Each structure stands twice: as C-alpha cells, then as structure tokens.
C-alpha cells in the first residue's frame, strides 16, 4: 500500500498532509468539560473505592466527548468510539460494585473485626476465612434461654458472644458473667482433644437478648489444621479469654474476714486484706498461743511426785481422739482459720501488712 522502504514514522510525518491553517475558535463546552473530567478521573486512587471514582468520572467524560462529536465535530466515528468507551466504563463500574456488595460484612461482624482482630493486625482476607467457617450466620439467644446445661449439653462447638450478657452457674451458684466479644465455651474447648468428647460442667443462661456466632467443632478443627496462622490466632485469643475468666473467678474468692485468696498459688492462701495494728496482731498471737497450749496442759498433770511404776498403757476401751477433718473436705471458713494461723507464726509480720508476694520467701514445714 505504501512504498517499499517507508516506515511508520515517515508515513506519519513526511507523507501526512500538514495542516494548512489552525482554527481560531475553540471547541465547544462539551469538549472542555470532557477533558476536565478525564483529568480528574486519572487522579483517582487505588482500591475498590478508587476504582469506583475513576470509572464514574471516565464514563461521564467519554459521554461528553460523544456529545461533542455528535453536536459540534459532526463525526460519526468520534461519537461511536466514545459511546463504546462509556459502555465499557459502566460495565467495569457494575463489576466493582458487585464485588463490594458481595464482600461487605454485616454490621455486627464488621464491629467484631474492628474490636478483636484489627488490634492484632489480622488481614481482612484471613478474617473472611474465619467468618466463612461459621457460614457467616449470627445466632440469636433469647432472654433466660440456656446455651448449655451442665451434664447434658455436648461440647461440639465454639461460640463467640457479639452482644448481650451470659450468666455462668454451677449447681445454681453464680460463677461469673460473659460479656460481648468473649468466648462462651473456651475452657470446654481447651479441655478436650480433637478426638475426645465431653459435656458441659456448667450452665450458661442468657440474662439479656444475646447474639453470637458459632463454629462447629469438626469444621473449625479442619480449618485450624489447614491454616497455621489461624490456628495460632485462635490459640492466642482462647488463652486470653480463659485468663480473663480465671481472674473474674479470683475476684470472688474472699474469706469470712474479707481477705482475698490468690488462685495463682493454689498451695497457699495469700492474705490480701488491710493491715492491722501491732497491738491487735500481738493480742491475736497471744490468743492463738493460749489456745494451742490448752490441750497440752490438760494432757500433762502438774508437778507431782515421781512414781516408781511406769504408767499403765491405755485400755482398748478408752476413747481415742477424733481424727481432724481433711483440709480438702473442710468448708471454706474452717480451712481458712486453720491455714492462716500457722502462716502467721511462720511468716514475717510484714507480709500481712501489704499485698502478698507471688512466691513465699519461706516455705512452711508440713
């Protein structure tokens, strides 16, 4: 069609008809408006919302070009090409909007992500995998309805409370409460291996209308075995949740004197009560010494004449002293009284005036 040795540059520069004269008048308003809109569109950012911004302005800009080609330039090709570009931008805009609607989480799940997973810097893609494992369903628990009953409900799921408050009881005795963004059954989940089965040892009752998400045990174990990052994430969250429940139980352990017991050292009862005066402590020590010496005075008679005969052995029918109640079976007030007195004699007095240390400096002899 062209000469044998002609290049594209020669065709565009040398063999193209040069403009004989430039138009003095400017193009119409549609042309300039379209140019401004395209300039603004190309300044858009990245991401889903950036794509919506870009394609929206580009569609309007190409439509203005099409109007300019139809009304001012009077070119069918200008009108057709710009109309085709408008259709392409609208299709892209519809696709991005569909993706945004499909990936949007419910308000409760979005609040859960911001409250629990954003502080841990969990990517949104990982969080969607976790939500997908529970099918993205939020379950409603009405007021006074039981989530689990002790000795009856099997441990076959793991649930996380989104809103409301749950009461945990054992034999009708209140243990603690479960609030929003806490696991309902984290201790039960950690107490069993994947191949073991068990039942709840406590009763969980809704005090208000509650909403929660739940993962089925088998399905969640498959996800944790597949995704190591999610497994470590659940391990951290479950450990923190169990620690919070233990500390809530520790706040309820008080003796009859108002002292608090520390569950971090189960072998010793650390007294965390207010400090008493020195006179009161001495009086209590004297009373304890007198009480301990009373049975000894009754067992040994006062100074009497030495006897030449050895004392006769006790007859089989003589009453034997009653064995003390084991500490594990004694009630709380009695066990507290029997433990605090030996500690007050063997430990320095300064330990009972302030908060007890995490570990004793002297170990009492058993």
mmCIF file of C-alpha atoms in Angstrom:
data_model
loop_
_atom_site.group_PDB
_atom_site.id
_atom_site.type_symbol
_atom_site.label_atom_id
_atom_site.label_comp_id
_atom_site.label_asym_id
_atom_site.label_seq_id
_atom_site.Cartn_x
_atom_site.Cartn_y
_atom_site.Cartn_z
ATOM 1 C CA UNK A 1 0.000 0.000 0.000
ATOM 2 C CA UNK A 2 2.940 2.333 0.759
ATOM 3 C CA UNK A 3 6.468 2.480 -0.622
ATOM 4 C CA UNK A 4 8.787 -0.453 -0.012
ATOM 5 C CA UNK A 5 11.193 1.230 2.434
ATOM 6 C CA UNK A 6 8.701 3.595 4.064
ATOM 7 C CA UNK A 7 8.433 3.376 7.845
ATOM 8 C CA UNK A 8 5.561 4.256 10.110
ATOM 9 C CA UNK A 9 7.358 7.426 11.225
ATOM 10 C CA UNK A 10 7.810 8.515 7.602
ATOM 11 C CA UNK A 11 4.162 7.867 6.918
ATOM 12 C CA UNK A 12 3.014 9.888 9.967
ATOM 13 C CA UNK A 13 5.433 12.800 9.454
ATOM 14 C CA UNK A 14 6.581 13.076 5.840
ATOM 15 C CA UNK A 15 3.687 11.694 3.850
ATOM 16 C CA UNK A 16 0.892 13.075 6.022
ATOM 17 C CA UNK A 17 -0.872 16.164 4.826
ATOM 18 C CA UNK A 18 0.127 19.026 7.067
ATOM 19 C CA UNK A 19 -2.426 21.435 8.467
ATOM 20 C CA UNK A 20 -2.629 24.459 6.219
ATOM 21 C CA UNK A 21 -4.193 26.619 8.911
ATOM 22 C CA UNK A 22 -5.276 26.425 12.553
ATOM 23 C CA UNK A 23 -8.766 27.275 13.670
ATOM 24 C CA UNK A 24 -9.070 30.458 15.625
ATOM 25 C CA UNK A 25 -12.161 29.434 17.598
ATOM 26 C CA UNK A 26 -12.106 26.937 20.455
ATOM 27 C CA UNK A 27 -14.105 23.742 20.695
ATOM 28 C CA UNK A 28 -17.453 23.597 22.388
ATOM 29 C CA UNK A 29 -18.173 23.307 26.091
ATOM 30 C CA UNK A 30 -18.679 19.520 25.916
ATOM 31 C CA UNK A 31 -15.109 19.030 24.724
ATOM 32 C CA UNK A 32 -13.556 21.041 27.543
ATOM 33 C CA UNK A 33 -15.840 19.502 30.163
ATOM 34 C CA UNK A 34 -14.891 16.014 28.991
ATOM 35 C CA UNK A 35 -11.183 16.862 29.184
ATOM 36 C CA UNK A 36 -11.526 18.180 32.736
ATOM 37 C CA UNK A 37 -13.450 15.082 33.836
ATOM 38 C CA UNK A 38 -10.848 12.726 32.383
ATOM 39 C CA UNK A 39 -8.074 14.694 34.094
ATOM 40 C CA UNK A 40 -9.842 14.332 37.443
ATOM 41 C CA UNK A 41 -10.535 10.652 36.807
ATOM 42 C CA UNK A 42 -6.877 9.823 36.236
ATOM 43 C CA UNK A 43 -6.057 11.399 39.608
ATOM 44 C CA UNK A 44 -8.067 8.730 41.466
ATOM 45 C CA UNK A 45 -6.536 6.366 43.978
ATOM 46 C CA UNK A 46 -6.325 2.589 44.234
ATOM 47 C CA UNK A 47 -8.611 0.107 45.879
ATOM 48 C CA UNK A 48 -12.290 -0.553 45.432
ATOM 49 C CA UNK A 49 -13.483 2.965 46.151
ATOM 50 C CA UNK A 50 -10.722 4.416 43.989
ATOM 51 C CA UNK A 51 -11.906 2.245 41.092
ATOM 52 C CA UNK A 52 -15.478 3.438 41.570
ATOM 53 C CA UNK A 53 -14.268 7.041 41.477
ATOM 54 C CA UNK A 54 -12.188 6.532 38.333
ATOM 55 C CA UNK A 55 -14.776 4.635 36.288
ATOM 56 C CA UNK A 56 -17.576 7.019 37.245
ATOM 57 C CA UNK A 57 -15.732 10.130 36.077
ATOM 58 C CA UNK A 58 -14.422 8.388 32.961
ATOM 59 C CA UNK A 59 -17.924 7.309 31.954
ATOM 60 C CA UNK A 60 -19.213 10.879 32.283
ATOM 61 C CA UNK A 61 -16.164 12.260 30.443
ATOM 62 C CA UNK A 62 -16.479 9.886 27.469
ATOM 63 C CA UNK A 63 -20.183 10.646 27.283
ATOM 64 C CA UNK A 64 -19.343 14.368 26.993
ATOM 65 C CA UNK A 65 -16.891 13.501 24.188
ATOM 66 C CA UNK A 66 -19.648 11.586 22.444
ATOM 67 C CA UNK A 67 -21.959 14.607 22.675
ATOM 68 C CA UNK A 68 -19.198 16.827 21.352
ATOM 69 C CA UNK A 69 -18.617 14.507 18.370
ATOM 70 C CA UNK A 70 -22.335 14.343 17.616
ATOM 71 C CA UNK A 71 -23.185 18.047 18.034
ATOM 72 C CA UNK A 72 -20.003 20.055 17.313
ATOM 73 C CA UNK A 73 -17.483 17.884 15.457
ATOM 74 C CA UNK A 74 -20.226 16.132 13.481
ATOM 75 C CA UNK A 75 -18.194 12.953 13.326
ATOM 76 C CA UNK A 76 -19.905 9.606 13.459
ATOM 77 C CA UNK A 77 -16.671 7.802 14.344
ATOM 78 C CA UNK A 78 -15.991 10.177 17.270
ATOM 79 C CA UNK A 79 -19.490 9.609 18.599
ATOM 80 C CA UNK A 80 -19.322 5.812 18.163
ATOM 81 C CA UNK A 81 -15.936 5.300 19.813
ATOM 82 C CA UNK A 82 -16.746 7.445 22.825
ATOM 83 C CA UNK A 83 -20.103 5.771 23.232
ATOM 84 C CA UNK A 84 -18.317 2.399 23.249
ATOM 85 C CA UNK A 85 -15.921 3.651 25.940
ATOM 86 C CA UNK A 86 -18.884 4.812 28.019
ATOM 87 C CA UNK A 87 -20.350 1.299 27.889
ATOM 88 C CA UNK A 88 -17.000 -0.241 28.922
ATOM 89 C CA UNK A 89 -16.710 2.085 31.938
ATOM 90 C CA UNK A 90 -20.267 1.313 33.032
ATOM 91 C CA UNK A 91 -19.595 -2.437 32.865
ATOM 92 C CA UNK A 92 -16.457 -2.049 34.965
ATOM 93 C CA UNK A 93 -18.357 0.093 37.457
ATOM 94 C CA UNK A 94 -21.086 -2.549 37.776
ATOM 95 C CA UNK A 95 -18.482 -5.284 38.348
ATOM 96 C CA UNK A 96 -16.689 -3.332 41.086
ATOM 97 C CA UNK A 97 -19.985 -2.520 42.810
ATOM 98 C CA UNK A 98 -20.986 -6.183 42.754
ATOM 99 C CA UNK A 99 -17.666 -7.223 44.312
ATOM 100 C CA UNK A 100 -18.032 -4.575 47.004
ATOM 101 C CA UNK A 101 -21.538 -5.732 47.862
ATOM 102 C CA UNK A 102 -20.509 -9.389 47.898
ATOM 103 C CA UNK A 103 -17.510 -8.829 50.187
ATOM 104 C CA UNK A 104 -19.270 -6.474 52.596
ATOM 105 C CA UNK A 105 -19.707 -7.898 56.098
ATOM 106 C CA UNK A 106 -22.707 -7.459 58.316
ATOM 107 C CA UNK A 107 -22.575 -4.652 60.838
ATOM 108 C CA UNK A 108 -22.094 -6.993 63.807
ATOM 109 C CA UNK A 109 -19.322 -8.949 62.093
ATOM 110 C CA UNK A 110 -17.658 -5.726 60.997
ATOM 111 C CA UNK A 111 -17.725 -4.428 64.588
ATOM 112 C CA UNK A 112 -16.231 -7.732 65.750
ATOM 113 C CA UNK A 113 -13.383 -7.338 63.266
ATOM 114 C CA UNK A 114 -12.639 -3.802 64.433
ATOM 115 C CA UNK A 115 -12.808 -4.715 68.134
ATOM 116 C CA UNK A 116 -10.875 -8.010 68.216
ATOM 117 C CA UNK A 117 -8.933 -8.544 65.003
ATOM 118 C CA UNK A 118 -7.771 -5.075 63.979
ATOM 119 C CA UNK A 119 -5.677 -4.680 67.201
ATOM 120 C CA UNK A 120 -3.973 -7.975 66.284
ATOM 121 C CA UNK A 121 -3.365 -6.699 62.718
ATOM 122 C CA UNK A 122 -5.270 -9.593 61.171
ATOM 123 C CA UNK A 123 -5.807 -9.114 57.403
ATOM 124 C CA UNK A 124 -9.386 -8.830 56.250
ATOM 125 C CA UNK A 125 -8.907 -11.821 53.947
ATOM 126 C CA UNK A 126 -7.994 -14.034 56.920
ATOM 127 C CA UNK A 127 -10.968 -12.745 58.880
ATOM 128 C CA UNK A 128 -13.274 -13.598 55.994
ATOM 129 C CA UNK A 129 -11.953 -17.165 56.055
ATOM 130 C CA UNK A 130 -12.814 -17.359 59.762
ATOM 131 C CA UNK A 131 -16.300 -15.962 59.140
ATOM 132 C CA UNK A 132 -16.768 -18.311 56.212
ATOM 133 C CA UNK A 133 -16.061 -21.260 58.514
ATOM 134 C CA UNK A 134 -19.102 -20.317 60.613
ATOM 135 C CA UNK A 135 -21.163 -19.703 57.440
ATOM 136 C CA UNK A 136 -21.444 -16.016 58.357
ATOM 137 C CA UNK A 137 -24.563 -16.687 60.418
ATOM 138 C CA UNK A 138 -25.379 -14.807 63.609
ATOM 139 C CA UNK A 139 -27.478 -16.810 66.093
ATOM 140 C CA UNK A 140 -29.967 -15.195 68.481
ATOM 141 C CA UNK A 141 -30.366 -16.342 72.098
ATOM 142 C CA UNK A 142 -33.468 -15.062 73.876
ATOM 143 C CA UNK A 143 -33.517 -13.890 77.483
ATOM 144 C CA UNK A 144 -33.461 -16.697 80.106
ATOM 145 C CA UNK A 145 -32.706 -19.250 77.391
ATOM 146 C CA UNK A 146 -29.933 -21.759 78.073
ATOM 147 C CA UNK A 147 -26.967 -22.019 75.779
ATOM 148 C CA UNK A 148 -25.690 -25.099 77.621
ATOM 149 C CA UNK A 149 -26.840 -27.206 80.575
ATOM 150 C CA UNK A 150 -24.349 -28.863 82.915
ATOM 151 C CA UNK A 151 -24.035 -32.585 82.407
ATOM 152 C CA UNK A 152 -26.325 -32.630 79.353
ATOM 153 C CA UNK A 153 -25.095 -30.405 76.517
ATOM 154 C CA UNK A 154 -22.243 -31.967 74.496
ATOM 155 C CA UNK A 155 -19.127 -29.958 73.697
ATOM 156 C CA UNK A 156 -19.364 -29.870 69.904
ATOM 157 C CA UNK A 157 -18.917 -26.178 69.051
ATOM 158 C CA UNK A 158 -17.133 -22.939 69.901
ATOM 159 C CA UNK A 159 -19.090 -19.692 70.157
ATOM 160 C CA UNK A 160 -18.236 -16.006 70.465
ATOM 161 C CA UNK A 161 -20.683 -13.541 72.001
ATOM 162 C CA UNK A 162 -21.402 -10.438 69.896
ATOM 163 C CA UNK A 163 -23.911 -8.667 72.131
ATOM 164 C CA UNK A 164 -25.703 -9.280 75.420
ATOM 165 C CA UNK A 165 -24.636 -10.938 78.669
ATOM 166 C CA UNK A 166 -24.429 -14.621 79.668
ATOM 167 C CA UNK A 167 -24.612 -15.929 83.246
ATOM 168 C CA UNK A 168 -22.439 -18.941 84.153
ATOM 169 C CA UNK A 169 -23.643 -21.062 87.080
ATOM 170 C CA UNK A 170 -22.693 -24.343 88.724
ATOM 171 C CA UNK A 171 -25.341 -26.135 90.802
ATOM 172 C CA UNK A 172 -27.263 -22.870 90.905
ATOM 173 C CA UNK A 173 -24.225 -20.939 92.217
ATOM 174 C CA UNK A 174 -23.125 -17.928 90.162
ATOM 175 C CA UNK A 175 -19.542 -18.188 88.911
ATOM 176 C CA UNK A 176 -19.087 -15.236 86.571
ATOM 177 C CA UNK A 177 -20.563 -13.389 83.593
ATOM 178 C CA UNK A 178 -19.659 -13.464 79.911
ATOM 179 C CA UNK A 179 -19.771 -10.157 78.051
ATOM 180 C CA UNK A 180 -19.553 -9.048 74.428
ATOM 181 C CA UNK A 181 -16.601 -10.256 72.336
ATOM 182 C CA UNK A 182 -15.810 -13.099 74.759
ATOM 183 C CA UNK A 183 -15.940 -16.807 74.019
ATOM 184 C CA UNK A 184 -18.809 -18.718 75.571
ATOM 185 C CA UNK A 185 -17.080 -22.078 75.925
ATOM 186 C CA UNK A 186 -13.325 -21.518 75.699
ATOM 187 C CA UNK A 187 -12.494 -23.638 78.822
ATOM 188 C CA UNK A 188 -14.534 -26.547 77.467
ATOM 189 C CA UNK A 189 -12.879 -26.225 74.069
ATOM 190 C CA UNK A 190 -9.373 -26.330 75.522
ATOM 191 C CA UNK A 191 -10.200 -29.177 77.917
ATOM 192 C CA UNK A 192 -10.765 -31.711 75.123
ATOM 193 C CA UNK A 193 -8.560 -33.083 72.399
ATOM 194 C CA UNK A 194 -9.867 -33.247 68.832
ATOM 195 C CA UNK A 195 -10.714 -36.940 69.229
ATOM 196 C CA UNK A 196 -12.322 -36.649 72.675
ATOM 197 C CA UNK A 197 -15.907 -35.960 73.612
ATOM 198 C CA UNK A 198 -17.373 -34.387 76.706
ATOM 199 C CA UNK A 199 -20.238 -32.444 78.210
ATOM 200 C CA UNK A 200 -20.550 -29.049 79.821
ATOM 201 C CA UNK A 201 -19.867 -28.887 83.565
ATOM 202 C CA UNK A 202 -21.597 -25.507 83.934
ATOM 203 C CA UNK A 203 -24.859 -23.924 82.814
ATOM 204 C CA UNK A 204 -24.845 -20.885 80.532
ATOM 205 C CA UNK A 205 -28.008 -18.764 80.588
ATOM 206 C CA UNK A 206 -28.767 -15.548 78.712
ATOM 207 C CA UNK A 207 -29.523 -12.641 81.041
ATOM 208 C CA UNK A 208 -30.481 -10.434 78.091
ATOM 209 C CA UNK A 209 -31.222 -10.971 74.435
ATOM 210 C CA UNK A 210 -27.903 -12.166 73.022
ATOM 211 C CA UNK A 211 -26.426 -12.703 69.586
ATOM 212 C CA UNK A 212 -23.387 -14.855 68.880
ATOM 213 C CA UNK A 213 -21.557 -16.707 66.132
ATOM 214 C CA UNK A 214 -20.647 -20.359 66.452
ATOM 215 C CA UNK A 215 -18.171 -22.693 64.778
ATOM 216 C CA UNK A 216 -18.835 -26.391 64.549
ATOM 217 C CA UNK A 217 -16.050 -28.360 66.185
ATOM 218 C CA UNK A 218 -15.112 -30.609 63.282
ATOM 219 C CA UNK A 219 -15.235 -27.842 60.689
ATOM 220 C CA UNK A 220 -13.128 -25.498 62.817
ATOM 221 C CA UNK A 221 -10.531 -28.207 63.515
ATOM 222 C CA UNK A 222 -10.179 -28.762 59.769
ATOM 223 C CA UNK A 223 -9.597 -25.035 59.255
ATOM 224 C CA UNK A 224 -7.033 -24.871 62.074
ATOM 225 C CA UNK A 225 -5.189 -27.876 60.663
ATOM 226 C CA UNK A 226 -5.118 -26.278 57.220
ATOM 227 C CA UNK A 227 -4.228 -22.691 58.183
ATOM 228 C CA UNK A 228 -1.391 -22.453 60.694
ATOM 229 C CA UNK A 229 -1.746 -18.689 61.096
ATOM 230 C CA UNK A 230 -5.420 -19.009 62.025
ATOM 231 C CA UNK A 231 -4.544 -21.803 64.485
ATOM 232 C CA UNK A 232 -2.044 -19.565 66.295
ATOM 233 C CA UNK A 233 -4.544 -16.717 66.237
ATOM 234 C CA UNK A 234 -7.216 -18.839 67.921
ATOM 235 C CA UNK A 235 -4.667 -20.100 70.447
ATOM 236 C CA UNK A 236 -3.838 -16.535 71.499
ATOM 237 C CA UNK A 237 -7.464 -15.434 71.675
ATOM 238 C CA UNK A 238 -8.601 -18.509 73.617
ATOM 239 C CA UNK A 239 -5.712 -18.205 76.089
ATOM 240 C CA UNK A 240 -6.516 -14.555 76.744
ATOM 241 C CA UNK A 241 -10.203 -15.365 77.184
ATOM 242 C CA UNK A 242 -9.528 -18.170 79.676
ATOM 243 C CA UNK A 243 -7.200 -15.895 81.669
ATOM 244 C CA UNK A 244 -9.935 -13.264 81.880
ATOM 245 C CA UNK A 245 -12.375 -15.854 83.190
ATOM 246 C CA UNK A 246 -9.884 -17.052 85.821
ATOM 247 C CA UNK A 247 -9.308 -13.524 87.068
ATOM 248 C CA UNK A 248 -13.056 -12.949 87.269
ATOM 249 C CA UNK A 249 -13.256 -16.063 89.457
ATOM 250 C CA UNK A 250 -10.350 -14.821 91.587
ATOM 251 C CA UNK A 251 -12.261 -11.630 92.380
ATOM 252 C CA UNK A 252 -14.973 -13.723 94.044
ATOM 253 C CA UNK A 253 -12.667 -15.658 96.408
ATOM 254 C CA UNK A 254 -12.947 -13.912 99.771
ATOM 255 C CA UNK A 255 -12.717 -15.306 103.276
ATOM 256 C CA UNK A 256 -15.088 -14.536 106.110
ATOM 257 C CA UNK A 257 -12.700 -11.801 107.299
ATOM 258 C CA UNK A 258 -12.742 -10.059 103.941
ATOM 259 C CA UNK A 259 -9.351 -11.382 102.825
ATOM 260 C CA UNK A 260 -8.842 -12.327 99.203
ATOM 261 C CA UNK A 261 -7.360 -15.624 98.067
ATOM 262 C CA UNK A 262 -4.949 -15.742 95.157
ATOM 263 C CA UNK A 263 -5.537 -18.597 92.710
ATOM 264 C CA UNK A 264 -2.079 -18.199 91.167
ATOM 265 C CA UNK A 265 -0.602 -20.190 94.079
ATOM 266 C CA UNK A 266 -3.163 -22.876 94.867
ATOM 267 C CA UNK A 267 -0.987 -24.468 97.592
ATOM 268 C CA UNK A 268 -1.062 -21.339 99.771
ATOM 269 C CA UNK A 269 -3.773 -18.848 100.676
ATOM 270 C CA UNK A 270 -2.271 -15.386 100.299
ATOM 271 C CA UNK A 271 -3.970 -12.934 102.574
ATOM 272 C CA UNK A 272 -4.505 -9.626 100.810
ATOM 273 C CA UNK A 273 -6.577 -7.865 103.454
ATOM 274 C CA UNK A 274 -5.860 -4.476 105.090
ATOM 275 C CA UNK A 275 -3.047 -4.220 107.602
ATOM 276 C CA UNK A 276 -3.936 -4.431 111.285
ATOM 277 C CA UNK A 277 -2.323 -2.580 114.190
ATOM 278 C CA UNK A 278 0.598 -4.073 116.073
ATOM 279 C CA UNK A 279 -1.438 -4.340 119.284
ATOM 280 C CA UNK A 280 -4.178 -6.302 117.598
ATOM 281 C CA UNK A 281 -1.678 -8.644 115.999
ATOM 282 C CA UNK A 282 0.022 -9.288 119.350
ATOM 283 C CA UNK A 283 -3.313 -9.991 121.027
ATOM 284 C CA UNK A 284 -4.258 -12.408 118.294
ATOM 285 C CA UNK A 285 -0.878 -14.138 118.633
ATOM 286 C CA UNK A 286 -1.346 -14.468 122.418
ATOM 287 C CA UNK A 287 -4.833 -15.907 121.950
ATOM 288 C CA UNK A 288 -3.545 -18.382 119.387
ATOM 289 C CA UNK A 289 -0.702 -19.432 121.736
ATOM 290 C CA UNK A 290 -3.090 -19.884 124.664
ATOM 291 C CA UNK A 291 -5.485 -21.914 122.539
ATOM 292 C CA UNK A 292 -2.640 -24.157 121.387
ATOM 293 C CA UNK A 293 -1.302 -24.637 124.953
ATOM 294 C CA UNK A 294 -4.702 -25.512 126.485
ATOM 295 C CA UNK A 295 -4.855 -29.125 125.277
ATOM 296 C CA UNK A 296 -1.224 -29.630 126.292
ATOM 297 C CA UNK A 297 -1.982 -28.517 129.865
ATOM 298 C CA UNK A 298 -4.855 -30.989 130.115
ATOM 299 C CA UNK A 299 -2.790 -33.848 128.754
ATOM 300 C CA UNK A 300 0.160 -33.440 131.238
ATOM 301 C CA UNK A 301 -0.561 -33.116 135.012
ATOM 302 C CA UNK A 302 1.201 -30.528 137.092
ATOM 303 C CA UNK A 303 4.347 -31.278 139.162
ATOM 304 C CA UNK A 304 3.698 -34.490 141.100
ATOM 305 C CA UNK A 305 5.822 -36.982 142.953
ATOM 306 C CA UNK A 306 7.832 -39.284 140.770
ATOM 307 C CA UNK A 307 6.282 -42.695 140.554
ATOM 308 C CA UNK A 308 8.261 -45.877 140.630
ATOM 309 C CA UNK A 309 5.943 -47.634 138.314
ATOM 310 C CA UNK A 310 5.582 -46.893 134.676
ATOM 311 C CA UNK A 311 2.197 -45.616 133.592
ATOM 312 C CA UNK A 312 -0.162 -48.354 132.523
ATOM 313 C CA UNK A 313 -0.977 -48.492 128.847
ATOM 314 C CA UNK A 314 -4.290 -47.202 127.702
ATOM 315 C CA UNK A 315 -7.072 -49.742 127.741
ATOM 316 C CA UNK A 316 -8.640 -50.732 124.437
ATOM 317 C CA UNK A 317 -11.932 -49.271 125.583
ATOM 318 C CA UNK A 318 -10.504 -45.825 126.234
ATOM 319 C CA UNK A 319 -11.755 -43.229 123.790
ATOM 320 C CA UNK A 320 -9.363 -42.220 121.057
ATOM 321 C CA UNK A 321 -9.057 -38.647 119.831
ATOM 322 C CA UNK A 322 -11.123 -37.869 116.753
ATOM 323 C CA UNK A 323 -9.104 -37.504 113.565
ATOM 324 C CA UNK A 324 -9.160 -33.978 112.145
ATOM 325 C CA UNK A 325 -11.204 -33.308 109.066
ATOM 326 C CA UNK A 326 -9.116 -33.434 105.871
ATOM 327 C CA UNK A 327 -8.421 -29.943 104.514
ATOM 328 C CA UNK A 328 -9.895 -30.845 101.144
ATOM 329 C CA UNK A 329 -13.279 -31.689 102.697
ATOM 330 C CA UNK A 330 -13.428 -28.870 105.237
ATOM 331 C CA UNK A 331 -15.639 -25.864 104.466
ATOM 332 C CA UNK A 332 -14.096 -22.544 103.457
ATOM 333 C CA UNK A 333 -14.264 -20.729 106.828
ATOM 334 C CA UNK A 334 -12.683 -23.619 108.773
ATOM 335 C CA UNK A 335 -9.948 -24.202 106.231
ATOM 336 C CA UNK A 336 -9.127 -20.504 106.228
ATOM 337 C CA UNK A 337 -8.829 -20.433 110.001
ATOM 338 C CA UNK A 338 -6.575 -23.483 110.117
ATOM 339 C CA UNK A 339 -4.278 -22.182 107.403
ATOM 340 C CA UNK A 340 -3.893 -18.548 108.362
ATOM 341 C CA UNK A 341 -2.737 -19.247 111.958
ATOM 342 C CA UNK A 342 0.302 -21.399 111.019
ATOM 343 C CA UNK A 343 1.238 -18.882 108.353
ATOM 344 C CA UNK A 344 1.022 -16.010 110.842
ATOM 345 C CA UNK A 345 3.511 -17.800 113.119
ATOM 346 C CA UNK A 346 5.987 -18.882 110.437
ATOM 347 C CA UNK A 347 5.970 -15.824 108.165
ATOM 348 C CA UNK A 348 7.298 -12.354 108.940
ATOM 349 C CA UNK A 349 4.649 -9.910 110.092
ATOM 350 C CA UNK A 350 5.436 -7.525 107.251
ATOM 351 C CA UNK A 351 3.961 -9.932 104.730
ATOM 352 C CA UNK A 352 0.497 -9.450 106.234
ATOM 353 C CA UNK A 353 0.572 -5.657 106.105
ATOM 354 C CA UNK A 354 0.674 -5.321 102.338
ATOM 355 C CA UNK A 355 -0.055 -7.338 99.244
ATOM 356 C CA UNK A 356 1.420 -10.805 99.418
ATOM 357 C CA UNK A 357 4.290 -11.622 97.032
ATOM 358 C CA UNK A 358 3.835 -14.015 94.174
ATOM 359 C CA UNK A 359 6.034 -16.605 95.873
ATOM 360 C CA UNK A 360 6.790 -17.036 99.607
ATOM 361 C CA UNK A 361 10.268 -16.321 100.885
ATOM 362 C CA UNK A 362 9.989 -19.127 103.461
ATOM 363 C CA UNK A 363 8.262 -22.426 102.880
ATOM 364 C CA UNK A 364 6.321 -23.646 105.943
ATOM 365 C CA UNK A 365 7.084 -27.123 107.148
ATOM 366 C CA UNK A 366 4.340 -29.647 106.588
#
